[in-house]
Short mmCIF file of N, CA and C in Angstrom, two decimals:
data_model
loop_
_atom_site.label_atom_id
_atom_site.label_comp_id
_atom_site.label_asym_id
_atom_site.label_seq_id
_atom_site.Cartn_x
_atom_site.Cartn_y
_atom_site.Cartn_z
N MET A 1 132.92 105.41 65.12
CA MET A 1 134.03 105.11 66.03
C MET A 1 133.69 105.50 67.45
N THR A 2 133.12 106.73 67.61
CA THR A 2 132.89 107.21 68.97
C THR A 2 131.83 106.39 69.70
N GLY A 3 130.89 105.79 68.91
CA GLY A 3 129.82 105.03 69.57
C GLY A 3 130.24 103.64 69.97
N SER A 4 131.35 103.12 69.41
CA SER A 4 131.72 101.75 69.63
C SER A 4 132.02 101.39 71.08
N PRO A 5 132.89 102.15 71.78
CA PRO A 5 133.19 101.82 73.17
C PRO A 5 131.95 101.86 74.04
N SER A 6 131.08 102.88 73.77
CA SER A 6 129.88 103.03 74.58
C SER A 6 128.99 101.80 74.42
N THR A 7 128.85 101.34 73.19
CA THR A 7 128.02 100.15 72.94
C THR A 7 128.59 98.94 73.65
N SER A 8 129.90 98.81 73.60
CA SER A 8 130.56 97.69 74.26
C SER A 8 130.34 97.74 75.76
N THR A 9 130.45 98.94 76.33
CA THR A 9 130.26 99.09 77.77
C THR A 9 128.83 98.75 78.16
N ASP A 10 127.86 99.28 77.35
CA ASP A 10 126.46 99.00 77.64
C ASP A 10 126.19 97.50 77.60
N SER A 11 126.79 96.84 76.62
CA SER A 11 126.60 95.40 76.49
C SER A 11 127.17 94.67 77.70
N GLY A 12 128.35 95.12 78.14
CA GLY A 12 128.97 94.52 79.32
C GLY A 12 128.14 94.74 80.56
N THR A 13 127.60 95.96 80.68
CA THR A 13 126.75 96.27 81.84
C THR A 13 125.50 95.41 81.82
N GLY A 14 124.93 95.24 80.62
CA GLY A 14 123.73 94.42 80.51
C GLY A 14 123.99 92.98 80.91
N LYS A 15 125.13 92.44 80.49
CA LYS A 15 125.48 91.07 80.85
C LYS A 15 125.68 90.95 82.35
N ALA A 16 126.36 91.95 82.94
CA ALA A 16 126.61 91.93 84.39
C ALA A 16 125.30 91.98 85.16
N THR A 17 124.37 92.81 84.66
CA THR A 17 123.07 92.93 85.32
C THR A 17 122.30 91.61 85.25
N ARG A 18 122.34 90.98 84.04
CA ARG A 18 121.65 89.70 83.89
C ARG A 18 122.28 88.64 84.79
N ARG A 19 123.61 88.67 84.89
CA ARG A 19 124.31 87.72 85.74
C ARG A 19 123.93 87.94 87.20
N SER A 20 123.87 89.22 87.59
CA SER A 20 123.49 89.57 88.96
C SER A 20 122.07 89.12 89.28
N ASP A 21 121.15 89.36 88.33
CA ASP A 21 119.76 88.95 88.52
C ASP A 21 119.64 87.43 88.62
N ALA A 22 120.42 86.74 87.78
CA ALA A 22 120.38 85.27 87.80
C ALA A 22 120.91 84.73 89.11
N THR A 23 121.97 85.36 89.63
CA THR A 23 122.54 84.93 90.91
C THR A 23 121.53 85.15 92.04
N ARG A 24 120.92 86.32 92.04
CA ARG A 24 119.93 86.64 93.08
C ARG A 24 118.76 85.66 93.02
N THR A 25 118.29 85.37 91.81
CA THR A 25 117.17 84.44 91.63
C THR A 25 117.54 83.04 92.13
N ALA A 26 118.77 82.62 91.82
CA ALA A 26 119.23 81.29 92.26
C ALA A 26 119.31 81.21 93.78
N ILE A 27 119.80 82.28 94.40
CA ILE A 27 119.90 82.31 95.87
C ILE A 27 118.51 82.23 96.49
N LEU A 28 117.57 83.02 95.98
CA LEU A 28 116.22 83.03 96.54
C LEU A 28 115.54 81.68 96.37
N ALA A 29 115.72 81.05 95.21
CA ALA A 29 115.11 79.74 94.99
C ALA A 29 115.69 78.71 95.96
N ALA A 30 117.01 78.73 96.13
CA ALA A 30 117.65 77.80 97.06
C ALA A 30 117.21 78.07 98.49
N ALA A 31 117.08 79.35 98.84
CA ALA A 31 116.67 79.72 100.20
C ALA A 31 115.25 79.23 100.49
N ARG A 32 114.34 79.43 99.55
CA ARG A 32 112.95 78.97 99.77
C ARG A 32 112.92 77.46 99.99
N GLU A 33 113.71 76.75 99.21
CA GLU A 33 113.75 75.30 99.34
C GLU A 33 114.30 74.87 100.69
N ARG A 34 115.38 75.50 101.11
CA ARG A 34 116.01 75.11 102.38
C ARG A 34 115.16 75.54 103.57
N PHE A 35 114.59 76.75 103.53
CA PHE A 35 113.74 77.19 104.63
C PHE A 35 112.52 76.28 104.76
N ALA A 36 111.96 75.87 103.63
CA ALA A 36 110.79 74.98 103.65
C ALA A 36 111.17 73.60 104.19
N ALA A 37 112.33 73.10 103.79
CA ALA A 37 112.74 71.74 104.19
C ALA A 37 113.28 71.69 105.62
N ASP A 38 114.07 72.70 106.00
CA ASP A 38 114.79 72.65 107.28
C ASP A 38 114.20 73.55 108.35
N GLY A 39 113.33 74.49 107.97
CA GLY A 39 112.88 75.48 108.92
C GLY A 39 113.90 76.60 109.03
N TYR A 40 113.48 77.71 109.61
CA TYR A 40 114.35 78.88 109.67
C TYR A 40 115.62 78.62 110.49
N GLU A 41 115.45 78.03 111.66
CA GLU A 41 116.58 77.88 112.57
C GLU A 41 117.66 76.95 112.00
N ARG A 42 117.25 75.86 111.35
CA ARG A 42 118.23 74.86 110.89
C ARG A 42 118.82 75.19 109.52
N ALA A 43 118.13 75.98 108.73
CA ALA A 43 118.68 76.35 107.42
C ALA A 43 119.92 77.22 107.62
N THR A 44 120.97 76.94 106.88
CA THR A 44 122.21 77.70 107.01
C THR A 44 122.56 78.40 105.70
N ILE A 45 123.29 79.49 105.84
CA ILE A 45 123.77 80.22 104.66
C ILE A 45 124.64 79.29 103.81
N ARG A 46 125.46 78.47 104.45
CA ARG A 46 126.35 77.57 103.72
C ARG A 46 125.54 76.58 102.87
N ALA A 47 124.48 76.00 103.47
CA ALA A 47 123.65 75.04 102.73
C ALA A 47 122.91 75.71 101.58
N ILE A 48 122.44 76.92 101.81
CA ILE A 48 121.73 77.66 100.77
C ILE A 48 122.69 77.99 99.62
N ALA A 49 123.90 78.44 99.97
CA ALA A 49 124.89 78.76 98.94
C ALA A 49 125.27 77.52 98.14
N LYS A 50 125.41 76.40 98.81
CA LYS A 50 125.75 75.16 98.12
C LYS A 50 124.67 74.78 97.12
N ALA A 51 123.40 74.91 97.55
CA ALA A 51 122.29 74.58 96.66
C ALA A 51 122.24 75.52 95.46
N ALA A 52 122.65 76.78 95.68
CA ALA A 52 122.66 77.77 94.60
C ALA A 52 123.95 77.72 93.78
N ARG A 53 124.90 76.88 94.22
CA ARG A 53 126.19 76.71 93.54
C ARG A 53 126.99 77.99 93.48
N ILE A 54 127.03 78.68 94.63
CA ILE A 54 127.83 79.90 94.73
C ILE A 54 128.56 79.89 96.07
N ASP A 55 129.45 80.83 96.24
CA ASP A 55 130.18 80.96 97.50
C ASP A 55 129.25 81.60 98.54
N PRO A 56 129.34 81.15 99.81
CA PRO A 56 128.48 81.75 100.85
C PRO A 56 128.63 83.27 100.97
N SER A 57 129.82 83.80 100.66
CA SER A 57 130.01 85.24 100.76
C SER A 57 129.09 86.00 99.80
N MET A 58 128.72 85.34 98.69
CA MET A 58 127.83 85.99 97.73
C MET A 58 126.43 86.17 98.31
N VAL A 59 125.99 85.21 99.13
CA VAL A 59 124.68 85.34 99.77
C VAL A 59 124.69 86.56 100.68
N MET A 60 125.77 86.72 101.44
CA MET A 60 125.87 87.86 102.35
C MET A 60 125.96 89.17 101.57
N ARG A 61 126.64 89.11 100.44
CA ARG A 61 126.78 90.32 99.62
C ARG A 61 125.42 90.81 99.12
N TYR A 62 124.57 89.87 98.71
CA TYR A 62 123.27 90.25 98.16
C TYR A 62 122.23 90.58 99.23
N PHE A 63 122.28 89.87 100.37
CA PHE A 63 121.18 89.99 101.34
C PHE A 63 121.62 90.43 102.74
N GLY A 64 122.90 90.48 103.00
CA GLY A 64 123.39 91.04 104.26
C GLY A 64 123.42 90.09 105.43
N SER A 65 122.42 89.24 105.54
CA SER A 65 122.33 88.34 106.69
C SER A 65 121.31 87.26 106.39
N LYS A 66 121.27 86.25 107.23
CA LYS A 66 120.25 85.21 107.09
C LYS A 66 118.85 85.80 107.25
N GLU A 67 118.72 86.74 108.17
CA GLU A 67 117.42 87.37 108.39
C GLU A 67 116.96 88.14 107.16
N GLY A 68 117.90 88.89 106.56
CA GLY A 68 117.56 89.63 105.35
C GLY A 68 117.19 88.71 104.21
N LEU A 69 117.90 87.59 104.09
CA LEU A 69 117.61 86.61 103.04
C LEU A 69 116.22 86.01 103.26
N PHE A 70 115.92 85.66 104.49
CA PHE A 70 114.62 85.06 104.80
C PHE A 70 113.49 86.03 104.45
N ALA A 71 113.67 87.29 104.85
CA ALA A 71 112.63 88.29 104.59
C ALA A 71 112.40 88.46 103.09
N ALA A 72 113.47 88.37 102.29
CA ALA A 72 113.33 88.52 100.84
C ALA A 72 112.76 87.26 100.20
N ALA A 73 113.06 86.11 100.78
CA ALA A 73 112.70 84.84 100.14
C ALA A 73 111.26 84.42 100.41
N VAL A 74 110.75 84.77 101.56
CA VAL A 74 109.45 84.24 101.98
C VAL A 74 108.34 85.26 101.69
N ALA A 75 107.45 84.90 100.80
CA ALA A 75 106.29 85.73 100.51
C ALA A 75 105.07 85.04 101.11
N LEU A 76 104.52 85.66 102.13
CA LEU A 76 103.42 85.02 102.86
C LEU A 76 102.06 85.51 102.39
N ASP A 77 101.21 84.57 102.05
CA ASP A 77 99.81 84.86 101.76
C ASP A 77 99.01 84.37 102.97
N LEU A 78 98.46 85.31 103.71
CA LEU A 78 97.72 84.95 104.93
C LEU A 78 96.36 84.33 104.62
N ARG A 79 95.94 84.40 103.36
CA ARG A 79 94.65 83.80 102.96
C ARG A 79 93.53 84.25 103.91
N LEU A 80 93.49 85.55 104.16
CA LEU A 80 92.52 86.08 105.12
C LEU A 80 91.09 85.90 104.61
N PRO A 81 90.19 85.64 105.53
CA PRO A 81 88.79 85.41 105.12
C PRO A 81 88.13 86.68 104.61
N ASP A 82 87.14 86.51 103.78
CA ASP A 82 86.32 87.62 103.29
C ASP A 82 85.27 87.90 104.35
N LEU A 83 85.45 89.00 105.09
CA LEU A 83 84.55 89.30 106.21
C LEU A 83 83.16 89.73 105.75
N THR A 84 83.01 90.05 104.47
CA THR A 84 81.67 90.39 103.99
C THR A 84 80.78 89.14 103.89
N ARG A 85 81.40 87.96 104.01
CA ARG A 85 80.65 86.71 103.89
C ARG A 85 80.27 86.12 105.25
N VAL A 86 80.64 86.80 106.33
CA VAL A 86 80.27 86.32 107.67
C VAL A 86 79.44 87.40 108.36
N PRO A 87 78.60 87.02 109.32
CA PRO A 87 77.85 88.04 110.06
C PRO A 87 78.81 89.07 110.66
N ARG A 88 78.43 90.33 110.60
CA ARG A 88 79.33 91.40 111.04
C ARG A 88 79.78 91.22 112.48
N ASP A 89 78.91 90.70 113.34
CA ASP A 89 79.29 90.56 114.74
C ASP A 89 80.14 89.31 115.01
N GLU A 90 80.50 88.59 113.95
CA GLU A 90 81.38 87.44 114.10
C GLU A 90 82.75 87.68 113.45
N ALA A 91 83.00 88.91 113.03
CA ALA A 91 84.26 89.22 112.34
C ALA A 91 85.47 88.95 113.24
N GLY A 92 85.38 89.35 114.49
CA GLY A 92 86.51 89.15 115.41
C GLY A 92 86.80 87.68 115.65
N LEU A 93 85.76 86.91 115.92
CA LEU A 93 85.93 85.47 116.14
C LEU A 93 86.52 84.80 114.89
N THR A 94 86.05 85.23 113.72
CA THR A 94 86.52 84.65 112.46
C THR A 94 88.01 84.92 112.26
N LEU A 95 88.44 86.17 112.51
CA LEU A 95 89.85 86.51 112.33
C LEU A 95 90.75 85.78 113.32
N VAL A 96 90.35 85.74 114.59
CA VAL A 96 91.17 85.07 115.59
C VAL A 96 91.29 83.58 115.28
N THR A 97 90.18 82.96 114.93
CA THR A 97 90.21 81.54 114.57
C THR A 97 91.14 81.30 113.39
N HIS A 98 91.05 82.16 112.40
CA HIS A 98 91.88 82.02 111.20
C HIS A 98 93.36 82.16 111.56
N PHE A 99 93.70 83.17 112.34
CA PHE A 99 95.11 83.39 112.68
C PHE A 99 95.67 82.27 113.55
N LEU A 100 94.87 81.72 114.45
CA LEU A 100 95.35 80.59 115.24
C LEU A 100 95.70 79.41 114.35
N SER A 101 94.86 79.14 113.36
CA SER A 101 95.15 78.06 112.42
C SER A 101 96.44 78.35 111.65
N LEU A 102 96.61 79.59 111.23
CA LEU A 102 97.82 79.97 110.48
C LEU A 102 99.08 79.76 111.32
N TRP A 103 99.07 80.29 112.53
CA TRP A 103 100.27 80.20 113.38
C TRP A 103 100.63 78.75 113.64
N GLU A 104 99.62 77.92 113.86
CA GLU A 104 99.89 76.53 114.25
C GLU A 104 100.23 75.63 113.07
N GLU A 105 99.94 76.08 111.86
CA GLU A 105 100.21 75.24 110.69
C GLU A 105 101.37 75.75 109.85
N ASN A 106 101.86 76.96 110.12
CA ASN A 106 102.84 77.58 109.24
C ASN A 106 104.04 78.07 110.04
N GLU A 107 105.11 77.28 110.02
CA GLU A 107 106.33 77.65 110.75
C GLU A 107 106.94 78.93 110.19
N GLU A 108 106.74 79.18 108.89
CA GLU A 108 107.31 80.37 108.27
C GLU A 108 106.76 81.64 108.90
N LEU A 109 105.49 81.63 109.28
CA LEU A 109 104.87 82.81 109.85
C LEU A 109 105.52 83.17 111.19
N THR A 110 105.78 82.16 112.00
CA THR A 110 106.48 82.40 113.27
C THR A 110 107.88 82.93 113.02
N ALA A 111 108.56 82.37 112.02
CA ALA A 111 109.90 82.83 111.70
C ALA A 111 109.89 84.28 111.22
N VAL A 112 108.90 84.65 110.41
CA VAL A 112 108.79 86.02 109.94
C VAL A 112 108.59 86.98 111.11
N LEU A 113 107.78 86.58 112.08
CA LEU A 113 107.57 87.41 113.26
C LEU A 113 108.88 87.59 114.02
N ARG A 114 109.62 86.50 114.20
CA ARG A 114 110.89 86.56 114.92
C ARG A 114 111.88 87.48 114.19
N VAL A 115 111.96 87.30 112.88
CA VAL A 115 112.87 88.12 112.08
C VAL A 115 112.40 89.58 112.06
N GLY A 116 111.10 89.79 111.95
CA GLY A 116 110.56 91.14 111.90
C GLY A 116 110.85 91.95 113.14
N ALA A 117 110.99 91.27 114.27
CA ALA A 117 111.27 91.98 115.52
C ALA A 117 112.73 92.36 115.67
N THR A 118 113.60 91.79 114.83
CA THR A 118 115.03 92.01 115.03
C THR A 118 115.77 92.50 113.78
N ASN A 119 115.09 92.60 112.65
CA ASN A 119 115.77 92.88 111.39
C ASN A 119 114.93 93.84 110.56
N GLN A 120 115.58 94.84 109.97
CA GLN A 120 114.85 95.86 109.21
C GLN A 120 114.12 95.27 108.02
N ALA A 121 114.78 94.37 107.30
CA ALA A 121 114.13 93.76 106.14
C ALA A 121 112.90 92.96 106.58
N GLY A 122 113.01 92.27 107.72
CA GLY A 122 111.88 91.53 108.24
C GLY A 122 110.75 92.45 108.67
N ALA A 123 111.12 93.57 109.29
CA ALA A 123 110.10 94.54 109.71
C ALA A 123 109.37 95.10 108.50
N GLU A 124 110.12 95.37 107.43
CA GLU A 124 109.49 95.89 106.22
C GLU A 124 108.55 94.85 105.60
N ARG A 125 108.94 93.57 105.68
CA ARG A 125 108.06 92.52 105.17
C ARG A 125 106.76 92.49 105.98
N MET A 126 106.85 92.59 107.31
CA MET A 126 105.66 92.59 108.15
C MET A 126 104.79 93.81 107.86
N GLN A 127 105.42 94.96 107.63
CA GLN A 127 104.66 96.17 107.31
C GLN A 127 103.92 96.00 105.98
N GLY A 128 104.57 95.33 105.02
CA GLY A 128 103.93 95.08 103.74
C GLY A 128 102.73 94.15 103.87
N ILE A 129 102.87 93.13 104.70
CA ILE A 129 101.76 92.21 104.94
C ILE A 129 100.59 92.94 105.58
N PHE A 130 100.90 93.80 106.54
CA PHE A 130 99.86 94.59 107.20
C PHE A 130 99.15 95.47 106.18
N ARG A 131 99.94 96.18 105.37
CA ARG A 131 99.37 97.13 104.40
C ARG A 131 98.56 96.44 103.30
N ASP A 132 99.11 95.35 102.77
CA ASP A 132 98.51 94.73 101.59
C ASP A 132 97.45 93.68 101.91
N GLN A 133 97.49 93.12 103.12
CA GLN A 133 96.57 92.01 103.41
C GLN A 133 95.60 92.32 104.55
N LEU A 134 96.10 92.89 105.64
CA LEU A 134 95.19 93.12 106.78
C LEU A 134 94.32 94.36 106.59
N LEU A 135 94.89 95.43 106.08
CA LEU A 135 94.10 96.66 105.89
C LEU A 135 92.86 96.43 105.01
N PRO A 136 92.98 95.76 103.87
CA PRO A 136 91.77 95.55 103.05
C PRO A 136 90.68 94.76 103.76
N VAL A 137 91.09 93.81 104.61
CA VAL A 137 90.10 93.02 105.34
C VAL A 137 89.41 93.88 106.39
N ALA A 138 90.19 94.68 107.11
CA ALA A 138 89.60 95.56 108.13
C ALA A 138 88.64 96.55 107.47
N ARG A 139 88.97 96.98 106.27
CA ARG A 139 88.14 97.95 105.56
C ARG A 139 86.74 97.40 105.28
N GLN A 140 86.61 96.08 105.23
CA GLN A 140 85.32 95.46 104.92
C GLN A 140 84.28 95.67 106.01
N VAL A 141 84.73 95.88 107.25
CA VAL A 141 83.76 95.94 108.35
C VAL A 141 83.89 97.20 109.21
N CYS A 142 84.97 97.97 109.07
CA CYS A 142 85.12 99.16 109.90
C CYS A 142 84.06 100.20 109.56
N PRO A 143 83.47 100.83 110.59
CA PRO A 143 82.40 101.78 110.33
C PRO A 143 82.88 103.11 109.76
N ASP A 144 84.13 103.48 110.00
CA ASP A 144 84.66 104.77 109.54
C ASP A 144 85.92 104.52 108.72
N PRO A 145 85.89 104.79 107.41
CA PRO A 145 87.05 104.53 106.56
C PRO A 145 88.34 105.19 107.05
N GLU A 146 88.21 106.36 107.67
CA GLU A 146 89.41 107.07 108.14
C GLU A 146 90.07 106.35 109.32
N GLN A 147 89.31 105.52 110.02
CA GLN A 147 89.85 104.82 111.19
C GLN A 147 90.39 103.43 110.86
N VAL A 148 90.28 103.02 109.60
CA VAL A 148 90.72 101.67 109.23
C VAL A 148 92.16 101.39 109.64
N PRO A 149 93.14 102.25 109.32
CA PRO A 149 94.53 101.94 109.70
C PRO A 149 94.71 101.76 111.20
N ALA A 150 94.12 102.65 112.00
CA ALA A 150 94.28 102.55 113.45
C ALA A 150 93.62 101.28 113.99
N ARG A 151 92.42 100.98 113.51
CA ARG A 151 91.71 99.80 113.98
C ARG A 151 92.44 98.51 113.56
N ALA A 152 92.95 98.50 112.34
CA ALA A 152 93.71 97.34 111.88
C ALA A 152 94.98 97.17 112.71
N ALA A 153 95.62 98.28 113.06
CA ALA A 153 96.84 98.21 113.88
C ALA A 153 96.53 97.65 115.26
N LEU A 154 95.38 98.03 115.82
CA LEU A 154 94.99 97.50 117.12
C LEU A 154 94.72 95.99 117.04
N CYS A 155 94.07 95.56 115.96
CA CYS A 155 93.87 94.12 115.75
C CYS A 155 95.21 93.40 115.68
N ALA A 156 96.14 93.98 114.91
CA ALA A 156 97.46 93.37 114.76
C ALA A 156 98.17 93.28 116.11
N SER A 157 97.97 94.28 116.97
CA SER A 157 98.64 94.25 118.28
C SER A 157 98.18 93.04 119.09
N GLN A 158 96.91 92.68 118.98
CA GLN A 158 96.40 91.52 119.70
C GLN A 158 96.91 90.22 119.09
N LEU A 159 96.80 90.13 117.77
CA LEU A 159 97.16 88.88 117.08
C LEU A 159 98.67 88.63 117.15
N LEU A 160 99.47 89.68 116.96
CA LEU A 160 100.92 89.51 117.04
C LEU A 160 101.38 89.30 118.48
N GLY A 161 100.69 89.96 119.41
CA GLY A 161 101.02 89.74 120.82
C GLY A 161 100.78 88.30 121.23
N LEU A 162 99.66 87.75 120.77
CA LEU A 162 99.38 86.34 121.03
C LEU A 162 100.46 85.45 120.42
N ALA A 163 100.80 85.72 119.15
CA ALA A 163 101.81 84.90 118.48
C ALA A 163 103.15 84.98 119.18
N LEU A 164 103.53 86.17 119.62
CA LEU A 164 104.82 86.34 120.29
C LEU A 164 104.86 85.54 121.59
N THR A 165 103.81 85.64 122.39
CA THR A 165 103.83 84.97 123.70
C THR A 165 103.63 83.46 123.58
N ARG A 166 102.86 83.01 122.58
CA ARG A 166 102.51 81.60 122.48
C ARG A 166 103.50 80.80 121.62
N TYR A 167 103.97 81.40 120.52
CA TYR A 167 104.75 80.63 119.55
C TYR A 167 106.23 81.00 119.50
N VAL A 168 106.58 82.21 119.94
CA VAL A 168 107.99 82.63 119.91
C VAL A 168 108.59 82.52 121.32
N LEU A 169 108.06 83.29 122.26
CA LEU A 169 108.56 83.22 123.64
C LEU A 169 108.11 81.96 124.35
N ARG A 170 106.98 81.41 123.90
CA ARG A 170 106.42 80.19 124.47
C ARG A 170 106.24 80.31 125.99
N LEU A 171 105.60 81.38 126.41
CA LEU A 171 105.27 81.55 127.82
C LEU A 171 104.31 80.43 128.22
N PRO A 172 104.62 79.66 129.26
CA PRO A 172 103.81 78.48 129.60
C PRO A 172 102.31 78.74 129.72
N PRO A 173 101.87 79.83 130.39
CA PRO A 173 100.41 80.04 130.46
C PRO A 173 99.78 80.30 129.09
N ALA A 174 100.51 80.98 128.20
CA ALA A 174 99.98 81.24 126.85
C ALA A 174 99.93 79.95 126.04
N VAL A 175 100.94 79.12 126.18
CA VAL A 175 100.97 77.84 125.47
C VAL A 175 99.87 76.91 125.97
N ALA A 176 99.58 77.00 127.27
CA ALA A 176 98.61 76.08 127.89
C ALA A 176 97.16 76.37 127.51
N LEU A 177 96.87 77.58 127.07
CA LEU A 177 95.50 77.92 126.72
C LEU A 177 95.02 77.11 125.51
N HIS A 178 93.82 76.58 125.62
CA HIS A 178 93.23 75.86 124.49
C HIS A 178 92.75 76.86 123.44
N ARG A 179 92.67 76.41 122.20
CA ARG A 179 92.25 77.30 121.12
C ARG A 179 90.89 77.92 121.40
N GLU A 180 89.96 77.12 121.94
CA GLU A 180 88.62 77.63 122.21
C GLU A 180 88.67 78.78 123.23
N GLU A 181 89.57 78.64 124.21
CA GLU A 181 89.73 79.71 125.20
C GLU A 181 90.29 80.97 124.56
N LEU A 182 91.29 80.80 123.70
CA LEU A 182 91.89 81.95 123.04
C LEU A 182 90.88 82.69 122.18
N VAL A 183 90.09 81.93 121.44
CA VAL A 183 89.07 82.56 120.60
C VAL A 183 88.05 83.29 121.47
N ALA A 184 87.67 82.67 122.59
CA ALA A 184 86.68 83.29 123.48
C ALA A 184 87.21 84.57 124.11
N TRP A 185 88.50 84.59 124.46
CA TRP A 185 89.11 85.78 125.07
C TRP A 185 89.36 86.88 124.04
N LEU A 186 90.00 86.51 122.92
CA LEU A 186 90.47 87.52 121.98
C LEU A 186 89.42 87.93 120.95
N GLY A 187 88.50 87.02 120.61
CA GLY A 187 87.50 87.34 119.60
C GLY A 187 86.75 88.64 119.89
N PRO A 188 86.18 88.79 121.10
CA PRO A 188 85.44 90.03 121.39
C PRO A 188 86.32 91.28 121.36
N THR A 189 87.60 91.13 121.75
CA THR A 189 88.50 92.29 121.72
C THR A 189 88.78 92.73 120.29
N VAL A 190 89.08 91.78 119.41
CA VAL A 190 89.31 92.11 118.02
C VAL A 190 88.03 92.65 117.39
N GLN A 191 86.88 92.09 117.77
CA GLN A 191 85.60 92.58 117.27
C GLN A 191 85.39 94.05 117.65
N ARG A 192 85.73 94.37 118.90
CA ARG A 192 85.56 95.75 119.36
C ARG A 192 86.47 96.69 118.56
N TYR A 193 87.70 96.27 118.32
CA TYR A 193 88.61 97.10 117.53
C TYR A 193 88.07 97.33 116.12
N LEU A 194 87.43 96.33 115.57
CA LEU A 194 86.97 96.43 114.18
C LEU A 194 85.69 97.25 114.03
N THR A 195 84.74 97.06 114.95
CA THR A 195 83.39 97.57 114.67
C THR A 195 82.79 98.48 115.74
N ALA A 196 83.38 98.53 116.94
CA ALA A 196 82.76 99.32 118.00
C ALA A 196 82.85 100.82 117.68
N PRO A 197 81.90 101.61 118.24
CA PRO A 197 82.00 103.06 118.04
C PRO A 197 83.33 103.59 118.58
N SER A 198 83.82 104.63 117.95
CA SER A 198 85.10 105.22 118.39
C SER A 198 84.98 105.77 119.80
N PRO A 199 85.95 105.49 120.68
CA PRO A 199 85.85 105.98 122.06
C PRO A 199 85.99 107.51 122.14
#
């Protein structure tokens, strides 16, 4: 007798948890579809909720804001090059070239940068990308393992600074630069951050 109510409650809790997980999964699936189809700016909470067949208030309940939803929905694989396969003195040029291609072909990356600058969930997503994707690549060529985080952060400052001025703020002189010029300017700087002796 004494165990019966407890079992019933546990069962109810389990169903509620499964329902909650299913709702969250449906929202994320709808969000990925809408962000991919409409882009970050045009995708709306209302459209995402409609696709997930729930009330828009539920989206806000689970994710807090459009920015929070975007940060949770978009998992970015930067597909960073294996720097052990290129000459060590070309690591900077290789990374800059790769990132320019990414920024210009992937609207989601620009949106993540915009969200990361204004939203905690977005900032955490950017920190995760830095930790899980950029640090291992920097580790391939950095001369001192203890300096890998600092050197990778300096590389990120250049690459994100370029993205902010060229693709988010769209400063005319930054937009006007040709890719070859950008690689020529930034490649040696990123190379120095990665491989130069510590100052």
